[in-house]
Amino acid sequence: MQIVTGKTDSVPASVAATADWQQALKSAVREPDELIDRLQLPARYLAPARQAAREFPVFAPLDFIRRMEPGNPHDPLLRQVLPLDLELSPGEKDRKDPLEEASAIQTPGLLQKYAGRALLIAAGACAIHCRYCFRRHFPYQEAPRSLAAWQPALQMLADDPSLDEVLLSGGDPLTLVDSQLGALMSQIAGIEHICRLRIHTRLPIVIPERVTDELLANLKGNRLTMFVVVHANHPAEIDDRVGVGLRRLLDQGITVLNQAVLLKGVNDSLDALVGLSRQLINLGVVPYYLHQLDHVAGASHFEVPVSQGRQLVKTMREHLPGYAVPRYVVEKPGGSSKEVIS
Ligand code: SF4
């Protein structure tokens, strides 16, 4: 990955923007001690956080941390990134690969779970480590890391005319620099039967500077119909700067959807879910999915019972227009689609 360092007054604005988001990645908090110190949390959080972080390291951009309330260990944004002792006692149903994605790998970096669509693991890195992530144990080191290494996956896409949509996922595909992302997107656009490209990313939420002019040019610069699926779980994640970045995507005519995960201690309340939907629709972003938590090892403490989730979504309908209520879904290993719960 190309790293741009430093920033001077003489560099063009677009290069400065690239430097900004890459600098934000470089300066992200990686140590549980620093996270706990910055949030002024009691010392009792230290030992379990250090232990749980050995399994899945801490990674939290400063910009995201600034949106948390210091001194509050229950802050809904902090809960998403703080390793807890609860991670150390996995539940009975927990799995390292809860969706059995290993069996969906067609060739390194290419997964096909559903008809007509295929998913490229475009990057192994993320801009944040979400403790509940269903891919927290994914073998990213086996996925391709360069355009040359993606060729077998791209060839498989080209050889299968039943596919008309490609998802870029990861990790987070927007951790790729724009030149690399643009080259990959151009190759996909060169496959005649692919009509749509969907990018699953949390970067516009956690580091809004990632919505650079180059990124917008890449997204608009080929014939594919483009969807960007962002991931925010709580209204406090969407501040003014995030709103500006999302609007920049929307202003290009790109469809922007949000998916959230229903998480105990984060958004398992009517206020949080309704607030999130309102924030999204006020910007023009569609609340698309609310996922039931996958049974990934180390995250069972985030689980909200389905009966409670169903009730929450039912009540959301009494407070929001229909288009603002996300589909509440669960993914089952080997299923031919996601299952709609409500
Ligand atoms: S950004 Fe997405 S892929 Fe990365 S850790 Fe969070 S949920 Fe997982």
Short mmCIF file of C-alpha atoms and ligand atoms in Angstrom, two decimals:
data_model
loop_
_atom_site.label_atom_id
_atom_site.label_comp_id
_atom_site.label_asym_id
_atom_site.label_seq_id
_atom_site.Cartn_x
_atom_site.Cartn_y
_atom_site.Cartn_z
CA MET A 1 0.00 0.00 0.00
CA GLN A 2 1.27 3.42 -0.95
CA ILE A 3 1.69 5.62 2.10
CA VAL A 4 1.60 9.38 1.70
CA THR A 5 3.25 11.10 4.62
CA GLY A 6 3.30 14.70 5.73
CA LYS A 7 1.39 17.70 4.36
CA THR A 8 2.53 21.16 3.33
CA ASP A 9 0.71 24.29 2.21
CA SER A 10 2.02 23.84 -1.31
CA VAL A 11 0.50 20.43 -2.02
CA PRO A 12 -2.71 20.34 -4.07
CA ALA A 13 -5.90 20.00 -2.00
CA SER A 14 -6.68 16.51 -3.33
CA VAL A 15 -3.24 15.19 -2.35
CA ALA A 16 -3.62 16.82 1.04
CA ALA A 17 -6.95 15.03 1.49
CA THR A 18 -5.26 11.71 0.69
CA ALA A 19 -2.54 12.50 3.22
CA ASP A 20 -5.22 13.33 5.77
CA TRP A 21 -7.01 9.99 5.67
CA GLN A 22 -3.80 8.01 5.49
CA GLN A 23 -2.41 10.01 8.38
CA ALA A 24 -5.62 9.28 10.30
CA LEU A 25 -5.03 5.55 9.74
CA LYS A 26 -1.41 5.86 10.84
CA SER A 27 -2.33 7.73 14.02
CA ALA A 28 -5.15 5.35 15.01
CA VAL A 29 -4.98 3.97 18.55
CA ARG A 30 -3.60 0.42 18.51
CA GLU A 31 -2.92 -0.18 22.20
CA PRO A 32 -5.63 -0.92 24.79
CA ASP A 33 -3.67 1.12 27.34
CA GLU A 34 -3.86 4.21 25.16
CA LEU A 35 -7.55 3.73 24.47
CA ILE A 36 -8.31 3.38 28.18
CA ASP A 37 -6.11 6.34 29.02
CA ARG A 38 -7.67 8.61 26.39
CA LEU A 39 -11.17 7.72 27.58
CA GLN A 40 -10.19 8.13 31.25
CA LEU A 41 -11.52 4.71 32.17
CA PRO A 42 -10.89 2.94 35.49
CA ALA A 43 -7.71 0.88 35.66
CA ARG A 44 -9.71 -2.35 36.10
CA TYR A 45 -10.38 -2.34 32.35
CA LEU A 46 -6.67 -2.65 31.55
CA ALA A 47 -5.82 -6.29 32.20
CA PRO A 48 -8.80 -7.85 30.38
CA ALA A 49 -8.42 -5.40 27.50
CA ARG A 50 -4.78 -6.36 27.08
CA GLN A 51 -5.67 -10.04 27.15
CA ALA A 52 -8.61 -9.80 24.72
CA ALA A 53 -6.59 -7.60 22.37
CA ARG A 54 -4.09 -10.43 21.88
CA GLU A 55 -6.79 -12.31 19.98
CA PHE A 56 -8.06 -9.30 18.01
CA PRO A 57 -5.98 -6.11 18.31
CA VAL A 58 -7.38 -2.70 19.10
CA PHE A 59 -7.63 -0.30 16.16
CA ALA A 60 -9.59 2.93 16.58
CA PRO A 61 -9.06 6.20 14.66
CA LEU A 62 -8.75 9.32 16.80
CA ASP A 63 -11.60 10.94 14.93
CA PHE A 64 -13.94 8.14 16.02
CA ILE A 65 -12.61 8.30 19.58
CA ARG A 66 -13.35 12.05 19.72
CA ARG A 67 -17.04 11.24 19.30
CA MET A 68 -17.03 9.22 22.56
CA GLU A 69 -17.82 10.54 26.02
CA PRO A 70 -14.71 10.47 28.25
CA GLY A 71 -15.14 8.62 31.52
CA ASN A 72 -18.09 6.60 30.28
CA PRO A 73 -17.24 2.90 29.88
CA HIS A 74 -20.74 2.35 28.48
CA ASP A 75 -20.36 4.84 25.63
CA PRO A 76 -21.97 3.13 22.61
CA LEU A 77 -19.06 3.96 20.31
CA LEU A 78 -16.46 2.85 22.82
CA ARG A 79 -18.28 -0.46 23.36
CA GLN A 80 -17.67 -1.24 19.69
CA VAL A 81 -13.87 -1.02 20.00
CA LEU A 82 -12.98 -1.74 23.63
CA PRO A 83 -11.82 -5.32 24.34
CA LEU A 84 -13.59 -6.67 27.42
CA ASP A 85 -13.18 -9.72 29.62
CA LEU A 86 -16.53 -10.90 28.19
CA GLU A 87 -14.66 -11.78 24.99
CA LEU A 88 -12.61 -14.33 26.88
CA SER A 89 -15.49 -16.71 27.63
CA PRO A 90 -16.99 -17.71 24.27
CA GLY A 91 -20.58 -18.88 24.09
CA GLU A 92 -21.48 -22.44 23.11
CA LYS A 93 -22.66 -21.47 19.62
CA ASP A 94 -19.62 -19.29 18.85
CA ARG A 95 -17.45 -20.11 15.85
CA LYS A 96 -14.36 -18.57 14.32
CA ASP A 97 -16.08 -18.72 10.92
CA PRO A 98 -19.74 -18.33 11.93
CA LEU A 99 -21.05 -18.12 8.36
CA GLU A 100 -18.82 -20.94 7.09
CA GLU A 101 -17.36 -18.61 4.51
CA ALA A 102 -14.37 -20.89 4.04
CA SER A 103 -16.64 -23.14 1.98
CA ALA A 104 -17.70 -20.18 -0.22
CA ILE A 105 -14.13 -19.33 -1.32
CA GLN A 106 -13.86 -20.04 -5.04
CA THR A 107 -10.27 -18.88 -5.38
CA PRO A 108 -8.16 -16.76 -2.99
CA GLY A 109 -10.01 -13.49 -2.40
CA LEU A 110 -13.25 -14.49 -4.18
CA LEU A 111 -16.35 -15.67 -2.30
CA GLN A 112 -19.64 -16.64 -3.82
CA LYS A 113 -22.52 -17.13 -1.44
CA TYR A 114 -25.53 -16.05 -3.48
CA ALA A 115 -26.69 -16.42 -7.10
CA GLY A 116 -25.71 -13.62 -9.45
CA ARG A 117 -23.30 -11.94 -7.04
CA ALA A 118 -19.70 -12.54 -6.03
CA LEU A 119 -17.61 -10.89 -3.35
CA LEU A 120 -13.99 -9.83 -3.64
CA ILE A 121 -11.95 -9.50 -0.48
CA ALA A 122 -10.35 -6.35 -1.85
CA ALA A 123 -8.36 -5.54 1.28
CA GLY A 124 -7.41 -7.26 4.49
CA ALA A 125 -7.16 -4.07 6.53
CA CYS A 126 -9.91 -2.08 8.22
CA ALA A 127 -10.04 1.49 9.48
CA ILE A 128 -11.44 0.27 12.79
CA HIS A 129 -11.60 -3.07 14.59
CA CYS A 130 -15.20 -3.73 15.58
CA ARG A 131 -15.22 -6.24 18.41
CA TYR A 132 -18.39 -7.92 17.05
CA CYS A 133 -17.04 -8.38 13.50
CA PHE A 134 -18.04 -11.72 11.97
CA ARG A 135 -14.75 -11.72 10.06
CA ARG A 136 -12.56 -11.01 13.09
CA HIS A 137 -10.84 -14.39 12.57
CA PHE A 138 -10.85 -14.33 8.73
CA PRO A 139 -7.57 -15.51 7.15
CA TYR A 140 -6.91 -12.22 5.34
CA GLN A 141 -3.26 -13.13 4.85
CA GLU A 142 -4.41 -15.63 2.19
CA ALA A 143 -6.27 -12.99 0.15
CA PRO A 144 -4.61 -11.25 -2.86
CA ARG A 145 -2.90 -7.93 -2.19
CA SER A 146 -2.06 -6.63 -5.65
CA LEU A 147 -3.69 -6.31 -9.05
CA ALA A 148 -1.53 -9.15 -10.33
CA ALA A 149 -2.62 -11.39 -7.44
CA TRP A 150 -6.32 -10.62 -8.14
CA GLN A 151 -6.10 -11.93 -11.71
CA PRO A 152 -7.34 -15.50 -10.94
CA ALA A 153 -10.36 -14.04 -9.10
CA LEU A 154 -11.04 -11.56 -11.91
CA GLN A 155 -10.74 -14.37 -14.45
CA MET A 156 -13.34 -16.40 -12.54
CA LEU A 157 -15.69 -13.41 -12.63
CA ALA A 158 -15.11 -13.08 -16.38
CA ASP A 159 -15.74 -16.80 -16.93
CA ASP A 160 -19.14 -16.79 -15.20
CA PRO A 161 -21.82 -14.93 -17.19
CA SER A 162 -24.42 -15.69 -14.50
CA LEU A 163 -22.82 -12.97 -12.36
CA ASP A 164 -23.95 -9.40 -12.85
CA GLU A 165 -22.86 -7.79 -9.56
CA VAL A 166 -19.55 -7.65 -7.71
CA LEU A 167 -19.18 -6.68 -4.06
CA LEU A 168 -15.92 -5.23 -2.86
CA SER A 169 -15.53 -6.10 0.78
CA GLY A 170 -12.81 -7.04 3.21
CA GLY A 171 -11.46 -5.76 5.48
CA ASP A 172 -12.39 -2.41 4.03
CA PRO A 173 -11.86 -1.84 0.30
CA LEU A 174 -11.46 1.90 0.86
CA THR A 175 -8.20 1.26 2.74
CA LEU A 176 -6.76 0.80 -0.77
CA VAL A 177 -5.27 3.98 -2.19
CA ASP A 178 -7.37 5.49 -4.95
CA SER A 179 -4.99 4.50 -7.75
CA GLN A 180 -5.12 0.85 -6.69
CA LEU A 181 -8.87 0.91 -6.14
CA GLY A 182 -9.40 2.63 -9.50
CA ALA A 183 -7.30 0.00 -11.29
CA LEU A 184 -9.28 -2.82 -9.69
CA MET A 185 -12.60 -1.18 -10.52
CA SER A 186 -11.52 -0.64 -14.14
CA GLN A 187 -10.71 -4.32 -14.49
CA ILE A 188 -14.12 -5.26 -13.10
CA ALA A 189 -15.81 -2.76 -15.42
CA GLY A 190 -14.01 -4.46 -18.30
CA ILE A 191 -16.05 -7.63 -17.71
CA GLU A 192 -19.04 -7.16 -19.96
CA HIS A 193 -21.68 -9.05 -17.97
CA ILE A 194 -20.95 -7.22 -14.69
CA CYS A 195 -23.45 -4.36 -14.38
CA ARG A 196 -23.19 -3.26 -10.76
CA LEU A 197 -20.46 -2.72 -8.20
CA ARG A 198 -21.20 -2.57 -4.50
CA ILE A 199 -18.59 -1.29 -2.05
CA HIS A 200 -18.99 -2.27 1.59
CA THR A 201 -17.07 0.19 3.73
CA ARG A 202 -16.99 1.72 7.20
CA LEU A 203 -14.38 4.31 6.24
CA PRO A 204 -16.73 7.22 5.39
CA ILE A 205 -18.12 6.80 8.91
CA VAL A 206 -14.90 6.46 10.90
CA ILE A 207 -12.59 8.68 8.79
CA PRO A 208 -14.82 10.97 6.70
CA GLU A 209 -11.80 12.49 4.88
CA ARG A 210 -11.66 9.23 2.96
CA VAL A 211 -14.29 10.63 0.59
CA THR A 212 -11.64 12.27 -1.58
CA ASP A 213 -12.05 13.86 -5.01
CA GLU A 214 -10.10 10.91 -6.43
CA LEU A 215 -12.46 8.43 -4.82
CA LEU A 216 -15.48 10.25 -6.26
CA ALA A 217 -13.82 10.32 -9.68
CA ASN A 218 -13.17 6.57 -9.44
CA LEU A 219 -16.74 5.85 -8.46
CA LYS A 220 -18.12 7.90 -11.33
CA GLY A 221 -15.38 7.04 -13.78
CA ASN A 222 -16.63 3.77 -15.18
CA ARG A 223 -19.81 2.32 -16.69
CA LEU A 224 -20.87 0.30 -13.61
CA THR A 225 -23.87 1.28 -11.51
CA MET A 226 -22.37 2.04 -8.15
CA PHE A 227 -23.66 1.33 -4.64
CA VAL A 228 -21.81 2.28 -1.48
CA VAL A 229 -22.92 0.44 1.64
CA VAL A 230 -21.66 2.14 4.78
CA HIS A 231 -21.85 0.78 8.30
CA ALA A 232 -22.98 2.89 11.24
CA ASN A 233 -24.65 1.43 14.32
CA HIS A 234 -25.46 4.45 16.46
CA PRO A 235 -26.52 8.06 15.72
CA ALA A 236 -23.47 9.45 17.57
CA GLU A 237 -21.28 7.99 14.83
CA ILE A 238 -22.71 10.45 12.31
CA ASP A 239 -21.37 13.91 13.07
CA ASP A 240 -21.32 16.91 10.73
CA ARG A 241 -18.13 15.84 8.96
CA VAL A 242 -19.46 12.36 8.33
CA GLY A 243 -22.59 14.00 6.94
CA VAL A 244 -20.52 16.11 4.53
CA GLY A 245 -18.70 13.01 3.25
CA LEU A 246 -21.92 11.05 2.77
CA ARG A 247 -23.50 13.98 0.95
CA ARG A 248 -20.50 14.15 -1.38
CA LEU A 249 -21.15 10.53 -2.33
CA LEU A 250 -24.86 11.16 -2.80
CA ASP A 251 -24.22 14.30 -4.86
CA GLN A 252 -22.49 12.09 -7.42
CA GLY A 253 -25.73 10.16 -7.88
CA ILE A 254 -24.36 7.15 -6.03
CA THR A 255 -26.86 5.11 -4.04
CA VAL A 256 -25.70 5.04 -0.41
CA LEU A 257 -27.14 2.42 1.94
CA ASN A 258 -26.40 1.74 5.58
CA GLN A 259 -26.18 -1.54 7.36
CA ALA A 260 -26.08 -1.82 11.13
CA VAL A 261 -25.69 -4.72 13.52
CA LEU A 262 -28.06 -4.98 16.47
CA LEU A 263 -25.69 -4.85 19.44
CA LYS A 264 -26.38 -5.11 23.15
CA GLY A 265 -25.12 -2.03 24.94
CA VAL A 266 -24.74 -0.10 21.67
CA ASN A 267 -28.05 0.25 19.84
CA ASP A 268 -30.51 -2.10 21.56
CA SER A 269 -32.91 0.74 22.32
CA LEU A 270 -35.64 2.51 20.42
CA ASP A 271 -33.88 5.86 20.85
CA ALA A 272 -30.67 4.62 19.29
CA LEU A 273 -32.31 2.84 16.35
CA VAL A 274 -34.82 5.58 15.57
CA GLY A 275 -32.10 8.23 16.01
CA LEU A 276 -29.81 6.38 13.61
CA SER A 277 -32.51 6.04 10.97
CA ARG A 278 -33.42 9.73 11.28
CA GLN A 279 -29.80 10.79 10.89
CA LEU A 280 -29.46 8.61 7.81
CA ILE A 281 -32.65 9.62 6.02
CA ASN A 282 -32.04 13.31 6.75
CA LEU A 283 -28.87 12.91 4.71
CA GLY A 284 -30.51 10.79 2.02
CA VAL A 285 -28.89 7.49 3.08
CA VAL A 286 -31.19 4.46 3.07
CA PRO A 287 -31.30 2.38 6.29
CA TYR A 288 -30.91 -0.94 4.51
CA TYR A 289 -30.20 -3.77 6.92
CA LEU A 290 -30.24 -4.32 10.66
CA HIS A 291 -28.30 -7.54 11.15
CA GLN A 292 -28.81 -10.03 13.92
CA LEU A 293 -25.37 -10.71 15.41
CA ASP A 294 -23.48 -13.65 13.93
CA HIS A 295 -22.17 -16.20 16.41
CA VAL A 296 -18.53 -15.24 16.10
CA ALA A 297 -16.15 -16.28 18.85
CA GLY A 298 -15.51 -13.42 21.26
CA ALA A 299 -18.68 -11.42 20.57
CA SER A 300 -21.53 -13.28 22.26
CA HIS A 301 -21.91 -10.51 24.86
CA PHE A 302 -23.25 -8.28 22.07
CA GLU A 303 -26.14 -10.63 21.29
CA VAL A 304 -29.68 -9.26 21.53
CA PRO A 305 -32.44 -11.90 21.60
CA VAL A 306 -34.36 -12.08 18.33
CA SER A 307 -37.64 -11.55 20.20
CA GLN A 308 -36.32 -8.22 21.52
CA GLY A 309 -34.99 -7.23 18.09
CA ARG A 310 -38.34 -8.02 16.50
CA GLN A 311 -40.16 -5.89 19.06
CA LEU A 312 -37.74 -3.01 18.56
CA VAL A 313 -38.24 -3.04 14.79
CA LYS A 314 -42.01 -3.29 15.21
CA THR A 315 -41.95 -0.21 17.43
CA MET A 316 -39.64 1.61 15.01
CA ARG A 317 -42.48 1.39 12.47
CA GLU A 318 -44.66 3.46 14.79
CA HIS A 319 -42.10 6.29 14.80
CA LEU A 320 -40.68 6.36 11.30
CA PRO A 321 -41.83 6.34 7.69
CA GLY A 322 -41.68 2.86 6.19
CA TYR A 323 -38.60 3.57 4.07
CA ALA A 324 -36.64 4.48 7.22
CA VAL A 325 -37.11 1.09 8.91
CA PRO A 326 -34.30 -1.29 7.96
CA ARG A 327 -34.93 -4.92 7.14
CA TYR A 328 -34.03 -6.96 10.20
CA VAL A 329 -32.11 -9.94 8.85
CA VAL A 330 -30.03 -12.89 9.87
CA GLU A 331 -27.52 -14.76 7.77
CA LYS A 332 -27.38 -18.53 8.07
CA PRO A 333 -24.41 -20.57 6.87
CA GLY A 334 -25.09 -22.08 3.46
CA GLY A 335 -28.36 -20.11 2.98
CA SER A 336 -29.34 -18.96 -0.51
CA SER A 337 -30.07 -15.45 0.81
CA LYS A 338 -30.31 -13.55 4.05
CA GLU A 339 -33.38 -14.43 6.08
CA VAL A 340 -35.71 -11.53 6.84
CA ILE A 341 -36.77 -11.67 10.50
CA SER A 342 -38.93 -8.57 10.38
S1 SF4 B 1 -15.00 -2.37 9.54
FE1 SF4 B 1 -16.31 -4.09 8.92
S2 SF4 B 1 -14.89 -5.73 8.34
FE2 SF4 B 1 -13.73 -4.21 9.54
S3 SF4 B 1 -13.80 -4.93 11.67
FE3 SF4 B 1 -15.52 -3.51 11.40
S4 SF4 B 1 -17.25 -4.81 10.83
FE4 SF4 B 1 -15.38 -6.00 10.49
#
